[in-house]
XYZ file of C-alpha atoms in Angstrom:
564
model
C -79.552 65.772 101.023
C -79.265 64.244 104.495
C -81.783 61.589 103.480
C -79.649 60.935 100.404
C -76.659 60.217 102.637
C -78.776 57.665 104.501
C -79.725 56.057 101.167
C -76.068 55.842 100.140
C -75.051 54.276 103.466
C -77.959 51.827 103.335
C -77.026 50.851 99.769
C -73.467 50.219 100.889
C -74.705 48.062 103.765
C -77.036 46.182 101.419
C -74.183 45.556 98.999
C -71.862 44.224 101.701
C -74.435 41.838 103.206
C -75.702 40.389 99.913
C -72.397 39.584 98.256
C -72.265 36.013 99.603
C -75.834 35.161 98.617
C -75.467 36.647 95.144
C -72.168 34.800 94.704
C -74.066 31.549 95.317
C -76.611 32.563 92.670
C -73.784 33.304 90.244
C -72.281 29.871 90.916
C -75.679 28.315 90.102
C -75.777 30.010 86.712
C -77.330 33.443 87.260
C -75.942 36.033 84.856
C -74.839 39.562 85.709
C -77.934 40.873 83.957
C -80.216 38.681 86.060
C -78.520 39.796 89.275
C -78.737 43.437 88.220
C -82.461 43.188 87.426
C -83.191 41.374 90.679
C -81.399 43.904 92.866
C -82.763 46.885 90.912
C -86.346 45.647 91.312
C -85.814 45.154 95.039
C -84.436 48.678 95.426
C -87.244 50.237 93.415
C -89.866 48.399 95.479
C -88.247 49.685 98.656
C -88.115 53.199 97.176
C -91.777 52.979 96.136
C -93.026 51.907 99.564
C -90.824 54.498 101.281
C -92.005 57.248 98.925
C -95.666 56.333 99.440
C -95.124 56.432 103.197
C -93.456 59.833 102.810
C -96.361 61.197 100.765
C -98.900 59.984 103.345
C -96.818 61.484 106.149
C -96.533 64.750 104.212
C -100.310 64.897 103.820
C -100.728 64.386 107.558
C -98.185 67.125 108.255
C -100.154 69.444 105.973
C -103.044 69.320 108.423
C -100.710 69.695 111.410
C -99.270 72.876 109.877
C -102.779 74.169 109.228
C -103.387 73.791 112.959
C -100.212 75.750 113.813
C -101.055 78.526 111.352
C -104.809 78.579 111.906
C -104.890 82.304 112.628
C -102.653 83.284 109.715
C -104.254 81.503 106.766
C -107.754 81.603 105.245
C -110.370 79.421 106.893
C -110.871 77.474 103.657
C -107.996 76.335 101.476
C -108.088 74.734 98.019
C -108.420 70.964 97.979
C -105.172 69.010 98.124
C -104.042 68.117 94.589
C -102.215 65.043 93.344
C -99.260 67.034 92.000
C -97.256 67.220 95.275
C -97.812 63.505 95.849
C -96.562 62.620 92.380
C -93.588 64.948 92.887
C -92.825 63.187 96.178
C -92.929 59.753 94.550
C -90.679 60.855 91.702
C -88.256 62.485 94.150
C -88.041 59.278 96.170
C -87.386 57.176 93.072
C -84.790 59.546 91.683
C -82.890 59.828 94.972
C -82.967 56.059 95.441
C -81.590 55.595 91.924
C -78.971 58.329 92.182
C -77.442 57.224 95.457
C -77.731 53.439 95.020
C -77.040 52.847 91.327
C -73.274 52.427 91.781
C -73.486 49.891 94.673
C -76.228 47.994 92.798
C -74.144 47.782 89.631
C -71.213 46.702 91.782
C -73.238 43.750 93.132
C -73.807 42.396 89.631
C -70.042 41.890 89.300
C -69.674 39.606 92.346
C -67.598 36.574 91.152
C -68.999 33.044 91.683
C -65.745 32.060 93.431
C -66.732 34.188 96.455
C -69.311 31.525 97.333
C -66.406 29.226 98.220
C -63.883 31.809 99.400
C -65.661 34.355 101.619
C -62.419 36.192 102.298
C -62.111 36.990 98.592
C -62.133 40.749 98.128
C -64.495 42.095 95.514
C -63.169 45.046 93.563
C -64.835 47.994 95.244
C -66.502 50.738 93.276
C -64.892 54.122 93.468
C -66.780 56.125 96.130
C -66.183 59.437 94.396
C -68.079 58.210 91.341
C -71.095 57.304 93.491
C -70.897 60.629 95.321
C -70.580 62.545 92.049
C -73.561 60.805 90.449
C -75.669 61.382 93.558
C -74.786 65.074 93.809
C -75.545 65.683 90.126
C -78.974 64.080 90.496
C -79.606 65.967 93.758
C -78.777 69.315 92.122
C -81.070 68.369 89.243
C -83.910 67.831 91.722
C -83.188 71.223 93.288
C -83.441 72.836 89.858
C -86.718 71.028 89.227
C -88.309 71.973 92.552
C -87.117 75.593 92.760
C -87.486 76.478 89.081
C -84.642 78.949 89.600
C -81.141 78.017 88.458
C -79.401 80.663 90.569
C -81.299 79.755 93.737
C -80.698 76.027 93.203
C -76.962 76.440 92.611
C -76.558 78.814 95.566
C -78.476 76.399 97.821
C -76.399 73.444 96.652
C -73.118 75.336 97.028
C -74.129 76.620 100.461
C -75.089 73.168 101.703
C -71.972 71.478 100.331
C -69.760 74.286 101.660
C -71.332 74.063 105.121
C -70.850 70.299 105.186
C -67.205 70.630 104.128
C -66.563 73.153 106.908
C -68.313 70.903 109.429
C -66.355 67.883 108.175
C -63.037 69.729 108.480
C -63.796 70.809 112.053
C -65.017 67.331 113.001
C -61.927 65.724 111.494
C -59.736 68.049 113.582
C -61.681 67.171 116.739
C -61.233 63.460 116.002
C -57.489 63.945 115.646
C -57.430 65.552 119.084
C -59.495 62.678 120.489
C -57.033 60.212 118.947
C -54.221 61.837 120.904
C -56.340 61.842 124.059
C -57.127 58.133 123.664
C -53.469 57.129 124.114
C -53.382 58.880 127.497
C -56.387 57.022 128.896
C -54.508 53.897 129.936
C -56.429 53.691 133.212
C -59.847 54.248 131.542
C -60.304 51.252 129.199
C -64.025 51.884 128.650
C -63.558 55.461 127.460
C -60.487 54.444 125.489
C -62.478 51.774 123.628
C -65.279 54.290 122.967
C -62.845 56.807 121.477
C -61.241 54.039 119.440
C -64.633 53.288 117.893
C -64.918 56.921 116.798
C -61.334 57.465 115.687
C -60.847 54.175 113.826
C -63.908 54.889 111.684
C -63.347 58.592 111.142
C -65.151 58.772 107.826
C -68.377 57.368 109.253
C -68.028 59.447 112.411
C -67.670 62.636 110.362
C -70.814 61.771 108.383
C -72.760 61.032 111.578
C -71.718 64.201 113.386
C -72.271 66.477 110.371
C -75.748 65.053 109.722
C -76.809 65.592 113.339
C -75.146 69.008 113.466
C -77.162 70.310 110.511
C -80.509 69.204 111.927
C -79.823 70.568 115.413
C -78.345 73.816 114.052
C -81.472 74.691 112.064
C -83.738 74.097 115.064
C -81.513 76.199 117.346
C -81.213 78.973 114.748
C -84.977 79.217 114.363
C -85.280 79.424 118.135
C -82.737 82.257 118.283
C -84.497 84.160 115.498
C -87.861 83.583 117.127
C -86.952 84.960 120.547
C -83.490 86.412 121.066
C -83.135 88.395 117.836
C -86.455 90.257 118.065
C -85.944 90.836 121.799
C -82.419 92.169 121.171
C -83.741 94.555 118.515
C -86.452 95.851 120.860
C -83.969 96.234 123.728
C -81.634 98.136 121.411
C -84.241 100.863 120.892
C -83.958 103.970 123.112
C -86.481 104.051 125.989
C -88.176 107.083 124.444
C -88.216 105.744 120.868
C -91.475 106.603 119.056
C -94.115 103.918 119.382
C -97.063 105.706 117.755
C -97.518 107.300 114.323
C -100.285 109.704 113.313
C -100.878 110.155 109.590
C -103.307 112.073 107.381
C -103.190 115.175 109.601
C -104.670 118.192 107.799
C -103.121 121.662 107.807
C -105.961 123.231 109.804
C -105.788 120.469 112.446
C -102.184 121.164 113.456
C -102.881 123.841 116.120
C -105.611 121.847 117.895
C -103.503 118.690 117.762
C -100.572 120.562 119.284
C -102.810 121.702 122.139
C -103.883 118.114 122.796
C -100.240 117.009 122.983
C -99.372 119.852 125.352
C -102.366 119.112 127.586
C -101.304 115.440 127.796
C -97.756 116.441 128.741
C -96.266 115.003 125.553
C -94.688 118.218 124.291
C -95.204 119.649 120.839
C -95.325 117.018 118.060
C -92.765 117.241 115.253
C -94.945 117.326 112.147
C -93.516 116.460 108.723
C -95.323 117.249 105.464
C -96.150 114.358 103.157
C -97.060 114.526 99.470
C -97.960 111.569 97.267
C -96.075 111.373 93.981
C -94.985 108.775 91.425
C -91.567 108.742 89.768
C -92.197 109.018 86.026
C -88.867 110.071 84.490
C -85.143 109.693 85.234
C -83.062 111.975 83.056
C -84.532 111.868 79.568
C -86.021 108.369 79.938
C -89.527 107.558 81.118
C -89.718 105.077 83.995
C -90.852 101.667 82.730
C -91.445 99.237 85.623
C -91.160 96.215 83.322
C -87.614 97.257 82.380
C -86.332 96.366 85.863
C -85.276 92.765 86.531
C -86.143 92.690 90.232
C -89.831 92.247 91.095
C -89.341 94.456 94.154
C -87.946 97.252 91.983
C -90.832 96.838 89.559
C -93.276 97.343 92.418
C -91.326 100.398 93.611
C -91.478 101.927 90.149
C -95.232 101.319 89.910
C -96.240 102.714 93.293
C -96.546 106.258 94.562
C -93.849 107.566 96.891
C -94.435 109.461 100.116
C -92.489 112.635 99.340
C -91.628 115.423 101.752
C -89.909 118.804 101.826
C -87.455 119.658 104.586
C -84.933 122.420 105.124
C -82.638 120.379 107.385
C -81.280 116.840 107.231
C -83.300 114.565 109.592
C -81.335 113.285 112.618
C -81.595 109.627 111.549
C -80.200 110.384 108.061
C -76.617 110.766 106.877
C -75.325 112.113 103.570
C -73.543 109.281 101.745
C -72.592 111.351 98.703
C -73.313 114.838 97.394
C -74.626 117.763 99.465
C -77.838 118.679 101.270
C -80.656 120.572 99.580
C -80.763 124.262 98.766
C -84.208 125.299 100.111
C -84.726 127.751 97.241
C -83.683 125.460 94.353
C -85.413 122.550 92.625
C -83.460 119.737 94.268
C -84.103 116.272 95.697
C -82.269 113.872 98.019
C -82.762 110.097 97.562
C -82.262 107.238 99.981
C -79.132 105.467 98.757
C -80.487 101.916 98.444
C -83.669 102.950 96.619
C -81.660 105.150 94.262
C -79.422 102.197 93.420
C -82.387 99.943 92.684
C -84.100 102.511 90.469
C -80.897 103.579 88.710
C -80.964 107.147 90.053
C -77.550 108.849 90.269
C -76.190 112.152 91.519
C -77.027 115.155 89.297
C -79.806 113.245 87.493
C -82.945 115.216 86.689
C -85.936 113.275 88.026
C -89.623 113.996 87.496
C -92.524 113.117 89.796
C -96.212 113.117 88.966
C -97.890 114.896 91.899
C -101.679 114.950 91.586
C -101.404 115.196 87.795
C -98.730 117.910 87.874
C -95.154 117.136 86.829
C -92.451 118.219 89.284
C -88.789 118.093 88.222
C -85.749 118.333 90.511
C -82.021 117.587 90.387
C -80.531 114.883 92.607
C -77.954 116.585 94.851
C -77.408 113.883 97.477
C -77.851 110.240 98.372
C -78.632 109.407 102.013
C -78.302 106.427 104.309
C -81.269 106.111 106.658
C -81.405 104.455 110.067
C -84.829 102.919 109.610
C -84.870 101.264 113.034
C -84.756 104.691 114.718
C -88.576 104.588 114.521
C -88.534 108.220 113.356
C -90.403 109.471 110.292
C -88.212 108.905 107.212
C -88.701 109.273 103.475
C -87.223 107.694 100.348
C -87.183 111.065 98.584
C -86.963 114.515 100.214
C -87.335 117.620 98.050
C -86.468 121.230 98.755
C -89.329 123.425 100.066
C -89.341 125.522 96.882
C -90.554 122.490 94.903
C -93.325 120.992 97.044
C -94.557 123.411 99.688
C -97.335 124.751 97.453
C -98.636 121.244 96.662
C -101.540 119.549 98.497
C -100.092 117.825 101.553
C -101.031 116.001 104.707
C -98.853 115.761 107.803
C -97.339 112.902 109.753
C -95.747 112.638 113.197
C -94.105 109.983 115.358
C -94.025 110.196 119.152
C -93.471 108.105 122.263
C -96.613 107.404 124.264
C -96.243 105.836 127.737
C -98.411 102.753 128.173
C -100.373 104.369 131.012
C -101.525 107.049 128.551
C -102.699 104.612 125.865
C -106.145 106.252 125.863
C -104.606 109.404 124.357
C -104.740 108.006 120.812
C -108.426 107.187 121.268
C -109.042 110.808 122.230
C -107.171 111.955 119.101
C -109.265 109.739 116.825
C -112.466 110.846 118.571
C -111.676 114.505 117.933
C -110.105 113.968 114.473
C -111.770 110.938 112.821
C -109.723 111.359 109.630
C -106.405 110.790 111.428
C -105.015 107.246 111.292
C -103.051 105.872 114.260
C -100.326 103.237 113.892
C -99.579 101.551 117.206
C -96.020 100.251 116.765
C -96.153 98.433 120.110
C -99.283 96.594 119.016
C -97.742 95.811 115.641
C -94.649 94.389 117.364
C -96.834 92.253 119.616
C -98.709 90.979 116.588
C -95.405 90.392 114.797
C -94.177 88.365 117.774
C -97.355 86.272 117.647
C -96.911 85.663 113.925
C -93.228 84.828 114.388
C -94.082 82.400 117.165
C -96.644 80.602 115.000
C -94.519 80.518 111.851
C -91.325 79.583 113.698
C -93.120 76.801 115.566
C -94.427 75.435 112.270
C -91.035 75.678 110.578
C -89.280 74.153 113.593
C -91.773 71.310 113.443
C -90.855 70.731 109.799
C -87.146 70.840 110.517
C -87.566 68.219 113.215
C -87.622 65.907 110.205
C -84.221 67.238 109.194
C -83.006 66.169 112.610
C -84.831 62.854 112.152
C -82.970 62.391 108.861
C -79.738 62.986 110.758
C -80.765 60.322 113.279
C -81.429 57.913 110.401
C -77.978 58.660 108.966
C -76.448 58.002 112.384
C -78.297 54.708 112.739
C -77.494 53.638 109.174
C -73.826 54.433 109.657
C -73.755 52.286 112.792
C -75.508 49.457 110.940
C -73.035 49.677 108.059
C -70.196 48.963 110.496
C -72.148 46.491 112.597
C -70.247 43.383 111.470
C -66.915 45.032 112.192
C -68.108 46.200 115.604
C -69.479 42.762 116.483
C -66.133 41.160 115.656
C -64.253 43.732 117.771
C -66.659 43.256 120.676
C -66.305 39.473 120.440
C -62.531 39.730 120.644
C -62.802 42.009 123.676
C -65.242 39.670 125.410
C -63.005 36.712 124.608
C -60.190 38.609 126.346
C -62.277 39.252 129.448
C -64.383 42.351 128.792
C -67.819 42.208 130.411
C -71.162 43.097 128.820
C -71.394 46.022 131.233
C -68.079 47.432 130.014
C -69.139 47.087 126.374
C -72.440 48.790 127.177
C -70.602 51.655 128.895
C -68.299 52.004 125.899
C -71.279 52.228 123.538
C -72.957 54.817 125.739
C -69.764 56.843 125.930
C -69.411 56.749 122.140
C -72.987 57.975 121.656
C -72.544 60.708 124.263
C -69.348 61.957 122.596
C -71.117 62.078 119.212
C -74.053 63.932 120.771
C -71.896 66.436 122.655
C -69.730 67.219 119.620
C -72.780 67.512 117.319
C -74.696 69.706 119.762
C -71.712 71.944 120.449
C -70.970 72.458 116.754
C -74.675 73.070 116.040
C -74.889 75.703 118.781
C -71.703 77.386 117.561
C -72.928 77.549 113.948
C -76.430 78.724 114.971
C -75.038 81.501 117.183
C -72.572 82.542 114.468
C -75.317 82.829 111.831
C -77.629 84.662 114.254
C -74.826 87.092 115.159
C -74.121 87.758 111.473
C -77.809 88.479 110.882
C -77.931 90.721 113.951
C -74.890 92.771 112.937
C -75.247 92.853 109.157
C -79.041 93.101 108.825
C -80.316 94.615 112.082
C -77.148 96.442 113.206
C -77.562 95.247 116.784
C -75.585 93.184 119.280
C -77.052 89.786 120.103
C -76.463 88.253 123.532
C -77.440 84.603 123.409
C -76.350 83.357 126.826
C -75.665 79.730 127.641
C -79.058 78.213 126.758
C -78.295 77.507 123.050
C -75.220 75.535 124.126
C -77.131 73.539 126.729
C -80.056 72.940 124.352
C -77.722 71.878 121.544
C -75.851 69.370 123.696
C -79.068 67.908 125.136
C -80.607 67.594 121.658
C -77.388 66.053 120.368
C -77.249 63.412 123.102
C -80.949 62.539 122.706
C -80.658 62.282 118.911
C -77.450 60.261 119.114
C -78.991 57.934 121.671
C -82.131 57.484 119.551
C -80.148 56.674 116.428
C -77.438 54.517 117.939
C -78.935 52.519 120.773
C -81.082 50.210 118.641
C -78.442 49.885 115.922
C -75.768 48.836 118.430
C -77.911 46.449 120.458
C -76.887 43.424 118.362
C -73.213 44.216 118.962
C -73.607 43.554 122.674
C -76.169 40.737 122.525
C -74.636 38.443 119.884
C -72.613 35.571 121.434
C -68.894 36.075 120.731
C -68.330 32.425 119.805
C -70.887 32.718 117.004
C -69.143 35.781 115.587
C -65.650 34.293 115.814
C -66.775 31.052 114.128
C -68.486 32.940 111.299
C -65.322 34.991 110.811
C -63.380 31.780 110.285
């Protein structure tokens, strides 16, 4: 979508600069149809070359991503097909058509009289029509690429909503800067810089929002990659379990307890575990294909790890109903899983346990604190139902790093026992996150690059106006150094505002994820703000410096004569 904004701005610039030349062609006899064909062919050639360049760049990035993810993907991948390249070409053509068709059609209506009267205003096309056509085509491309109507509409609504919020905030900031400008009587350079932003608020809003989105995504990925996982780990108690032992047999429990005591780890808390598949809810057999969600279908197909307990585990809380009667045929379900499977209080559910059907009544639904690192179960039955069934045992415990060899001793004495090293898994997860996040951040650098292109295109679209203003200022005594300082100040303000907004949005989204998903408090510090502002200034400088060079270097007399 950011690239589409650049296309729309470039089309507007193209339309403004070609009106005089096309008016001459009209005065020499060219028809509207001829003009329309000529301009359309030129645009499609540009779109074709740009799309081919994009496809080639995408192919190169494919190999760069393979380098980033070398340890996470198979050594050999299928050969690259032509389908993505064709899709890229079509996408480029469609976007070029959608966001330039209105300005192109507008050019065909340039009157021949404009060749003699340059000041003649040409009836402008309605911008909302161009925006509407472009958005409809963009949403259509989303539908085509995602293949999911709901996902495409949610993505489109989310993007448009985010841009509207960013635009509203930016507009408010510009109003404050407009008030500040009038107080800078003694700072003409900064006053002129703010005037350039405030007098072209629409373009400034587009520039800042485009940069904000690109910087925000990069900062957000950085926060998720480092701060969020670190905050979750720091939120765990110091003695939180970091090892799991599973597949413990009944006759191994005493010897295992002695090993724990000898190592000074206390007696392990062993929980029984029985494998069983849910086959009936009430009077209806469970049919995995009847569920809409693929995740629920997989849940219905797989076997559950069941357990029997007399007391509610510490990391569980009754959400509705009551706890189990140890002597009755009862079961307690985790609340979220029950909702997905359609299990309700007082339902009779049946499990297939090693070929034997076990039926129990649902007496409670539980919420589970999964990040407690304790042993938890989706379904817990009363002892009267399961304690005579074949079972293995599981335990979770905290093992100090200096005693890491203890698990090797356990496996040596009990080869059937499986050890899960949570610390090792977290280290591996961090490695995977680092690789994936680096690859994704690399991809989203192009989102930032698209924002830089929008910034540059917006500056180019107002270049003539800026050159005229600069010529007037130089005619009234302003030096090239003052104009250069004003340009730098304008770019710095755009960069600072974009970076600050990007950091604020990234931290807000990361905090929402931390609280709503991980139930932790995220402390981000000052680095996201500093990084955002630095990225914003660099991106603004990269996009604006070249585009504004002609404003300073063009002789003012040439501009003033051409304006006459």
